[in-house]
Amino acid sequence: MGCSDVKQFLLCTGDVTKNLKSGIWNASRSVSNLELIKALENGSLQELNNAGDMVDAHTKIFVAPNDPLQHLDGKADDYEIIVKLFFLDGKNDSLDGRRGTTDQVFLYLNQLLGINNVSTLVASFPHVVFSKEGLKVTPDSRVYSSIDEVPEEEIQSWIDTWKILEGKVRQGKVGTLGISEFGVPELEKLIPNVEISPESTQINNGGECKLPLDLAKYAEQKRLKIFFHSDPPIFIDENEITEAIRHACPNLPARAHADWVVRYTILSRKTSVIHRKGYFVKASFM
C-alpha cells in the first residue's frame, strides 16, 4: 500500500465498546483518550476500499476490519446522538479552516454512519483548560493560564466558529450546542457575541466534584447545564497519531498531526444504553 502520495488520513475506530477490556474502561474514567489510543493500537486498521466520492484523491480512510462501519438501523428518532468535536488545529483556526472541518465532520457522519443530524454537538477548542490542577505541560501543550493570555484573534475564532455551528442548528443538523472547558471568563466572551447560546458546558475539574461558586451562579443565571468529563488537554499527540497510521501504512514518509477528533456516542432513547460509541480522527502530514 503506497502512502507517498497521500496528504490526509481519516482513522475510524469502529465501536470501541466492543473491543476494549474493562480495565481500559475503568482507566478511561480518569483519562478518557485511553479508549481512543488503545482502539488505534489494537485495531489493525485497514484501508476502506470503494470510498467513492466521499473523500478527495489525497485522503485515505482506514477502518477497523473486525467492526465494519454500518449505517444506523431503525429510525433516527430511536437514538440520541451526542458528538464532541475536538478542534486540534491551533494553526488552522481561520474561518475557512473551521468551516471546512465542520463540513467534513457532517459529511463523514452521513457517509460512514448514515447520520444526518445529531442531538447535541459539543465544541472543544485548543489551548483552553478549565482546571490547571495537576496539568502536565509538554512541548505540544500550549495552554493559557488565564483569559488575559488569550489573544483577541483566538477569542474571535471561538465566536466565528460558533457562528458556523449555529448554521448547522438552523439547517436542522444539530439540536443543541455545548461547549467544553469554558468557565465564566470564557463564557462571558462567547455568549454576548452569538445568537444561540450553549446549553451546557463540560469541564474537567481535576477529579474534584465540587463546582466553583462563580460557575454555579453563572450557570444558574444563564440556565446552563454543567457536566464533568475526563478529556485531557492534548487528546492525541503527534507520536500517538503517527504510530497509529504507521501500523496501517508502514511506508509513511513523514510524521503526522491530528487536525481534529470526533467522538460520537449513540444512545437508545428507550433504554438510555449506549448503542454505539466511536471516533473519527482526521490527520495530515506535519
mmCIF file of C-alpha atoms in Angstrom:
data_model
loop_
_atom_site.group_PDB
_atom_site.id
_atom_site.type_symbol
_atom_site.label_atom_id
_atom_site.label_comp_id
_atom_site.label_asym_id
_atom_site.label_seq_id
_atom_site.Cartn_x
_atom_site.Cartn_y
_atom_site.Cartn_z
ATOM 1 C CA MET A 1 0.000 0.000 0.000
ATOM 2 C CA GLY A 2 1.501 3.296 -1.046
ATOM 3 C CA CYS A 3 1.233 6.386 1.095
ATOM 4 C CA SER A 4 3.751 8.672 -0.546
ATOM 5 C CA ASP A 5 1.036 10.488 -2.495
ATOM 6 C CA VAL A 6 -1.350 10.839 0.450
ATOM 7 C CA LYS A 7 -1.867 14.182 2.173
ATOM 8 C CA GLN A 8 -4.572 13.297 4.683
ATOM 9 C CA PHE A 9 -5.894 10.310 6.616
ATOM 10 C CA LEU A 10 -9.173 9.526 8.330
ATOM 11 C CA LEU A 11 -8.943 6.864 11.032
ATOM 12 C CA CYS A 12 -12.209 5.246 12.155
ATOM 13 C CA THR A 13 -12.139 3.140 15.311
ATOM 14 C CA GLY A 14 -15.495 1.438 14.915
ATOM 15 C CA ASP A 15 -17.469 0.686 18.065
ATOM 16 C CA VAL A 16 -14.969 0.928 20.928
ATOM 17 C CA THR A 17 -17.422 -0.635 23.368
ATOM 18 C CA LYS A 18 -16.919 -3.998 21.631
ATOM 19 C CA ASN A 19 -13.145 -4.049 21.625
ATOM 20 C CA LEU A 20 -11.963 -2.573 24.893
ATOM 21 C CA LYS A 21 -11.414 -4.586 28.016
ATOM 22 C CA SER A 22 -12.927 -3.484 31.302
ATOM 23 C CA GLY A 23 -9.533 -2.295 32.559
ATOM 24 C CA ILE A 24 -9.392 0.323 29.825
ATOM 25 C CA TRP A 25 -12.926 1.430 30.562
ATOM 26 C CA ASN A 26 -12.058 1.875 34.225
ATOM 27 C CA ALA A 27 -8.846 3.761 33.423
ATOM 28 C CA SER A 28 -10.632 5.973 30.900
ATOM 29 C CA ARG A 29 -12.736 7.418 33.689
ATOM 30 C CA SER A 30 -9.669 9.430 34.692
ATOM 31 C CA VAL A 31 -8.149 9.868 31.200
ATOM 32 C CA SER A 32 -10.783 9.389 28.521
ATOM 33 C CA ASN A 33 -8.499 9.292 25.496
ATOM 34 C CA LEU A 34 -7.113 5.908 26.550
ATOM 35 C CA GLU A 35 -10.005 4.208 24.787
ATOM 36 C CA LEU A 36 -9.126 6.033 21.558
ATOM 37 C CA ILE A 37 -5.393 5.287 21.829
ATOM 38 C CA LYS A 38 -5.989 1.598 22.591
ATOM 39 C CA ALA A 39 -8.510 1.279 19.782
ATOM 40 C CA LEU A 40 -5.981 2.699 17.321
ATOM 41 C CA GLU A 41 -3.215 0.461 18.662
ATOM 42 C CA ASN A 42 -5.264 -2.734 18.639
ATOM 43 C CA GLY A 43 -7.461 -2.151 15.640
ATOM 44 C CA SER A 44 -5.086 -3.224 12.814
ATOM 45 C CA LEU A 45 -6.793 -0.593 10.696
ATOM 46 C CA GLN A 46 -7.235 -1.364 7.015
ATOM 47 C CA GLU A 47 -7.882 0.950 4.103
ATOM 48 C CA LEU A 48 -11.521 1.364 3.167
ATOM 49 C CA ASN A 49 -11.982 0.448 -0.474
ATOM 50 C CA ASN A 50 -14.659 1.835 -2.756
ATOM 51 C CA ALA A 51 -14.950 5.038 -0.777
ATOM 52 C CA GLY A 52 -16.474 6.635 -3.867
ATOM 53 C CA ASP A 53 -16.767 10.407 -3.851
ATOM 54 C CA MET A 54 -16.643 10.528 -0.061
ATOM 55 C CA VAL A 55 -13.128 11.976 0.017
ATOM 56 C CA ASP A 56 -10.704 13.586 -2.341
ATOM 57 C CA ALA A 57 -7.895 11.720 -4.069
ATOM 58 C CA HIS A 58 -5.357 12.704 -1.390
ATOM 59 C CA THR A 59 -7.246 11.237 1.575
ATOM 60 C CA LYS A 60 -7.195 7.622 2.720
ATOM 61 C CA ILE A 61 -9.811 6.205 5.091
ATOM 62 C CA PHE A 62 -8.822 3.431 7.481
ATOM 63 C CA VAL A 63 -11.373 1.347 9.378
ATOM 64 C CA ALA A 64 -11.304 -1.467 11.919
ATOM 65 C CA PRO A 65 -11.666 -4.731 9.930
ATOM 66 C CA ASN A 66 -13.428 -6.572 12.753
ATOM 67 C CA ASP A 67 -16.060 -3.860 13.061
ATOM 68 C CA PRO A 68 -17.092 -2.590 9.633
ATOM 69 C CA LEU A 69 -18.875 0.725 9.706
ATOM 70 C CA GLN A 70 -22.628 0.326 9.422
ATOM 71 C CA HIS A 71 -25.439 2.770 9.000
ATOM 72 C CA LEU A 72 -27.800 3.068 11.911
ATOM 73 C CA ASP A 73 -30.625 0.568 11.962
ATOM 74 C CA GLY A 74 -34.081 1.702 12.952
ATOM 75 C CA LYS A 75 -35.412 5.248 12.841
ATOM 76 C CA ALA A 76 -33.334 8.322 13.626
ATOM 77 C CA ASP A 77 -35.813 9.200 16.384
ATOM 78 C CA ASP A 78 -34.842 5.968 18.163
ATOM 79 C CA TYR A 79 -31.460 7.413 19.092
ATOM 80 C CA GLU A 80 -29.892 10.324 20.892
ATOM 81 C CA ILE A 81 -26.632 11.156 19.168
ATOM 82 C CA ILE A 82 -24.012 13.179 21.027
ATOM 83 C CA VAL A 83 -20.981 14.364 19.091
ATOM 84 C CA LYS A 84 -17.958 16.055 20.607
ATOM 85 C CA LEU A 85 -15.750 17.828 18.104
ATOM 86 C CA PHE A 86 -12.189 18.489 19.219
ATOM 87 C CA PHE A 87 -10.639 21.258 17.127
ATOM 88 C CA LEU A 88 -6.944 20.379 17.408
ATOM 89 C CA ASP A 89 -5.842 22.688 14.637
ATOM 90 C CA GLY A 90 -4.358 25.601 16.517
ATOM 91 C CA LYS A 91 -2.524 26.527 13.328
ATOM 92 C CA ASN A 92 -5.732 26.321 11.284
ATOM 93 C CA ASP A 93 -8.200 28.416 13.248
ATOM 94 C CA SER A 94 -9.207 30.598 10.319
ATOM 95 C CA LEU A 95 -12.867 30.889 9.467
ATOM 96 C CA ASP A 96 -12.410 28.867 6.279
ATOM 97 C CA GLY A 97 -10.438 26.215 8.144
ATOM 98 C CA ARG A 98 -13.077 25.766 10.828
ATOM 99 C CA ARG A 99 -15.898 25.751 8.273
ATOM 100 C CA GLY A 100 -14.071 23.093 6.277
ATOM 101 C CA THR A 101 -13.585 20.977 9.393
ATOM 102 C CA THR A 102 -17.250 21.233 10.388
ATOM 103 C CA ASP A 103 -18.451 20.336 6.901
ATOM 104 C CA GLN A 104 -16.078 17.355 6.796
ATOM 105 C CA VAL A 105 -17.394 16.062 10.108
ATOM 106 C CA PHE A 106 -21.002 16.050 8.918
ATOM 107 C CA LEU A 107 -20.014 14.536 5.578
ATOM 108 C CA TYR A 108 -18.256 11.623 7.278
ATOM 109 C CA LEU A 109 -21.055 11.099 9.799
ATOM 110 C CA ASN A 110 -23.504 10.866 6.926
ATOM 111 C CA GLN A 111 -21.430 8.774 4.528
ATOM 112 C CA LEU A 112 -19.953 6.359 7.054
ATOM 113 C CA LEU A 113 -22.699 6.042 9.671
ATOM 114 C CA GLY A 114 -25.846 7.263 7.937
ATOM 115 C CA ILE A 115 -26.223 10.093 10.460
ATOM 116 C CA ASN A 116 -27.895 13.179 9.010
ATOM 117 C CA ASN A 117 -28.316 15.140 12.229
ATOM 118 C CA VAL A 118 -27.181 14.963 15.840
ATOM 119 C CA SER A 119 -28.970 15.688 19.091
ATOM 120 C CA THR A 120 -26.086 17.586 20.688
ATOM 121 C CA LEU A 121 -22.813 18.922 19.330
ATOM 122 C CA VAL A 122 -20.138 19.893 21.861
ATOM 123 C CA ALA A 123 -17.237 22.038 20.661
ATOM 124 C CA SER A 124 -13.780 21.775 22.213
ATOM 125 C CA PHE A 125 -11.182 24.406 21.323
ATOM 126 C CA PRO A 126 -7.399 24.005 21.699
ATOM 127 C CA HIS A 127 -5.294 25.682 24.404
ATOM 128 C CA VAL A 128 -8.169 26.134 26.882
ATOM 129 C CA VAL A 129 -8.468 24.096 30.084
ATOM 130 C CA PHE A 130 -10.815 24.677 32.997
ATOM 131 C CA SER A 131 -8.536 23.431 35.764
ATOM 132 C CA LYS A 132 -4.754 23.769 35.846
ATOM 133 C CA GLU A 133 -4.532 21.386 38.820
ATOM 134 C CA GLY A 134 -2.010 18.642 38.070
ATOM 135 C CA LEU A 135 -1.658 19.794 34.472
ATOM 136 C CA LYS A 136 1.423 18.322 32.796
ATOM 137 C CA VAL A 137 2.868 20.763 30.306
ATOM 138 C CA THR A 138 4.583 19.234 27.273
ATOM 139 C CA PRO A 139 6.056 20.804 24.126
ATOM 140 C CA ASP A 140 2.712 20.056 22.425
ATOM 141 C CA SER A 141 0.545 21.641 25.114
ATOM 142 C CA ARG A 142 0.261 25.374 24.712
ATOM 143 C CA VAL A 143 -2.296 26.115 27.417
ATOM 144 C CA TYR A 144 -3.358 29.566 28.576
ATOM 145 C CA SER A 145 -3.233 30.140 32.306
ATOM 146 C CA SER A 146 -5.999 32.762 32.224
ATOM 147 C CA ILE A 147 -8.338 34.545 29.843
ATOM 148 C CA ASP A 148 -5.976 37.522 29.879
ATOM 149 C CA GLU A 149 -3.384 35.460 27.980
ATOM 150 C CA VAL A 150 -5.718 34.503 25.148
ATOM 151 C CA PRO A 151 -5.085 36.669 22.064
ATOM 152 C CA GLU A 152 -8.061 38.631 20.795
ATOM 153 C CA GLU A 153 -7.831 36.879 17.432
ATOM 154 C CA GLU A 154 -8.196 33.484 19.113
ATOM 155 C CA ILE A 155 -11.222 34.646 21.082
ATOM 156 C CA GLN A 156 -12.657 35.897 17.806
ATOM 157 C CA SER A 157 -12.037 32.457 16.308
ATOM 158 C CA TRP A 158 -14.234 30.946 19.053
ATOM 159 C CA ILE A 159 -17.029 33.333 18.111
ATOM 160 C CA ASP A 160 -16.618 32.830 14.357
ATOM 161 C CA THR A 161 -16.543 29.049 14.746
ATOM 162 C CA TRP A 162 -19.621 29.134 16.967
ATOM 163 C CA LYS A 163 -21.500 31.024 14.277
ATOM 164 C CA ILE A 164 -20.661 28.199 11.869
ATOM 165 C CA LEU A 165 -22.139 25.737 14.364
ATOM 166 C CA GLU A 166 -25.207 27.953 14.708
ATOM 167 C CA GLY A 167 -25.659 27.494 10.974
ATOM 168 C CA LYS A 168 -25.836 23.731 11.491
ATOM 169 C CA VAL A 169 -28.572 24.269 14.087
ATOM 170 C CA ARG A 170 -30.566 26.375 11.616
ATOM 171 C CA GLN A 171 -30.105 23.707 8.945
ATOM 172 C CA GLY A 172 -31.602 21.119 11.296
ATOM 173 C CA LYS A 173 -28.372 19.128 11.531
ATOM 174 C CA VAL A 174 -27.847 19.910 15.238
ATOM 175 C CA GLY A 175 -30.384 20.045 18.058
ATOM 176 C CA THR A 176 -28.444 21.795 20.818
ATOM 177 C CA LEU A 177 -24.905 23.133 21.225
ATOM 178 C CA GLY A 178 -22.499 22.693 24.110
ATOM 179 C CA ILE A 179 -19.003 23.931 24.884
ATOM 180 C CA SER A 180 -16.079 22.256 26.622
ATOM 181 C CA GLU A 181 -13.679 23.664 29.225
ATOM 182 C CA PHE A 182 -15.248 27.112 29.279
ATOM 183 C CA GLY A 183 -15.545 28.706 32.692
ATOM 184 C CA VAL A 184 -17.114 32.055 33.451
ATOM 185 C CA PRO A 185 -14.419 34.265 31.816
ATOM 186 C CA GLU A 186 -14.579 32.329 28.543
ATOM 187 C CA LEU A 187 -18.368 32.119 28.530
ATOM 188 C CA GLU A 188 -18.574 35.877 29.064
ATOM 189 C CA LYS A 189 -16.507 36.360 25.910
ATOM 190 C CA LEU A 190 -18.642 33.973 23.862
ATOM 191 C CA ILE A 191 -22.286 34.265 24.879
ATOM 192 C CA PRO A 192 -22.847 38.034 24.346
ATOM 193 C CA ASN A 193 -21.483 37.725 20.801
ATOM 194 C CA VAL A 194 -23.556 34.822 19.483
ATOM 195 C CA GLU A 195 -27.246 34.250 18.796
ATOM 196 C CA ILE A 196 -27.582 30.656 20.017
ATOM 197 C CA SER A 197 -26.115 30.235 23.480
ATOM 198 C CA PRO A 198 -24.601 26.937 24.582
ATOM 199 C CA GLU A 199 -26.991 24.834 26.605
ATOM 200 C CA SER A 200 -24.155 23.171 28.508
ATOM 201 C CA THR A 201 -20.520 23.459 29.433
ATOM 202 C CA GLN A 202 -18.332 20.420 30.070
ATOM 203 C CA ILE A 203 -15.453 20.835 32.498
ATOM 204 C CA ASN A 204 -12.552 18.744 33.698
ATOM 205 C CA ASN A 205 -12.252 19.813 37.311
ATOM 206 C CA GLY A 206 -9.154 17.769 38.073
ATOM 207 C CA GLY A 207 -11.130 14.936 39.646
ATOM 208 C CA GLU A 208 -12.908 17.254 42.083
ATOM 209 C CA CYS A 209 -16.692 17.005 42.244
ATOM 210 C CA LYS A 210 -17.111 20.422 43.826
ATOM 211 C CA LEU A 211 -18.236 23.178 41.497
ATOM 212 C CA PRO A 212 -16.645 26.627 41.737
ATOM 213 C CA LEU A 213 -19.207 29.037 43.142
ATOM 214 C CA ASP A 214 -18.838 31.586 40.335
ATOM 215 C CA LEU A 215 -19.578 28.991 37.660
ATOM 216 C CA ALA A 216 -22.506 27.572 39.601
ATOM 217 C CA LYS A 217 -24.066 31.048 39.905
ATOM 218 C CA TYR A 218 -23.376 31.937 36.268
ATOM 219 C CA ALA A 219 -24.831 28.646 35.060
ATOM 220 C CA GLU A 220 -27.978 29.259 37.064
ATOM 221 C CA GLN A 221 -28.361 32.740 35.581
ATOM 222 C CA LYS A 222 -27.827 31.510 32.016
ATOM 223 C CA ARG A 223 -29.677 28.213 32.502
ATOM 224 C CA LEU A 224 -26.573 26.278 31.581
ATOM 225 C CA LYS A 225 -26.158 22.614 32.362
ATOM 226 C CA ILE A 226 -22.747 21.623 33.734
ATOM 227 C CA PHE A 227 -21.182 18.240 33.053
ATOM 228 C CA PHE A 228 -17.888 16.757 34.193
ATOM 229 C CA HIS A 229 -15.569 14.999 31.760
ATOM 230 C CA SER A 230 -12.135 13.363 31.751
ATOM 231 C CA ASP A 231 -10.784 14.535 28.392
ATOM 232 C CA PRO A 232 -7.110 15.583 28.619
ATOM 233 C CA PRO A 233 -5.843 18.918 27.211
ATOM 234 C CA ILE A 234 -3.922 17.093 24.456
ATOM 235 C CA PHE A 235 -6.369 14.495 23.196
ATOM 236 C CA ILE A 236 -3.921 12.766 20.873
ATOM 237 C CA ASP A 237 -0.335 13.855 20.314
ATOM 238 C CA GLU A 238 1.996 13.716 17.328
ATOM 239 C CA ASN A 239 3.699 10.467 18.383
ATOM 240 C CA GLU A 240 0.407 8.651 19.003
ATOM 241 C CA ILE A 241 -1.211 9.586 15.694
ATOM 242 C CA THR A 242 1.967 8.898 13.700
ATOM 243 C CA GLU A 243 2.362 5.444 15.260
ATOM 244 C CA ALA A 244 -1.290 4.600 14.619
ATOM 245 C CA ILE A 245 -1.021 5.497 10.931
ATOM 246 C CA ARG A 246 2.259 3.630 10.521
ATOM 247 C CA HIS A 247 0.613 0.431 11.772
ATOM 248 C CA ALA A 248 -1.691 0.620 8.766
ATOM 249 C CA CYS A 249 0.667 2.364 6.367
ATOM 250 C CA PRO A 250 4.284 1.377 7.189
ATOM 251 C CA ASN A 251 5.891 3.494 4.468
ATOM 252 C CA LEU A 252 4.510 6.755 5.821
ATOM 253 C CA PRO A 253 7.017 9.337 4.557
ATOM 254 C CA ALA A 254 6.666 11.900 7.367
ATOM 255 C CA ARG A 255 5.284 12.494 10.838
ATOM 256 C CA ALA A 256 1.581 13.183 11.159
ATOM 257 C CA HIS A 257 -0.508 15.711 13.064
ATOM 258 C CA ALA A 258 -4.109 15.223 14.229
ATOM 259 C CA ASP A 259 -6.238 18.046 12.802
ATOM 260 C CA TRP A 260 -9.450 17.125 14.591
ATOM 261 C CA VAL A 261 -11.121 14.315 16.508
ATOM 262 C CA VAL A 262 -14.803 13.437 16.704
ATOM 263 C CA ARG A 263 -16.247 11.229 19.401
ATOM 264 C CA TYR A 264 -19.759 10.039 18.679
ATOM 265 C CA THR A 265 -21.969 8.403 21.284
ATOM 266 C CA ILE A 266 -25.231 6.882 20.102
ATOM 267 C CA LEU A 267 -27.757 6.171 22.841
ATOM 268 C CA SER A 268 -31.018 4.255 22.640
ATOM 269 C CA ARG A 269 -33.783 6.657 23.662
ATOM 270 C CA LYS A 270 -35.862 3.779 25.034
ATOM 271 C CA THR A 271 -33.196 2.339 27.325
ATOM 272 C CA SER A 272 -30.556 5.142 27.607
ATOM 273 C CA VAL A 273 -27.973 2.410 26.918
ATOM 274 C CA ILE A 274 -25.026 3.129 24.630
ATOM 275 C CA HIS A 275 -25.835 1.599 21.252
ATOM 276 C CA ARG A 276 -22.505 2.529 19.706
ATOM 277 C CA LYS A 277 -19.519 4.707 20.502
ATOM 278 C CA GLY A 278 -16.521 5.514 18.359
ATOM 279 C CA TYR A 279 -14.053 8.032 16.999
ATOM 280 C CA PHE A 280 -13.034 9.670 13.746
ATOM 281 C CA VAL A 281 -9.533 11.147 13.639
ATOM 282 C CA LYS A 282 -8.508 13.373 10.738
ATOM 283 C CA ALA A 283 -4.752 13.636 10.328
ATOM 284 C CA SER A 284 -2.331 15.240 7.912
ATOM 285 C CA PHE A 285 1.395 15.443 7.413
ATOM 286 C CA MET A 286 3.409 17.867 9.514
#
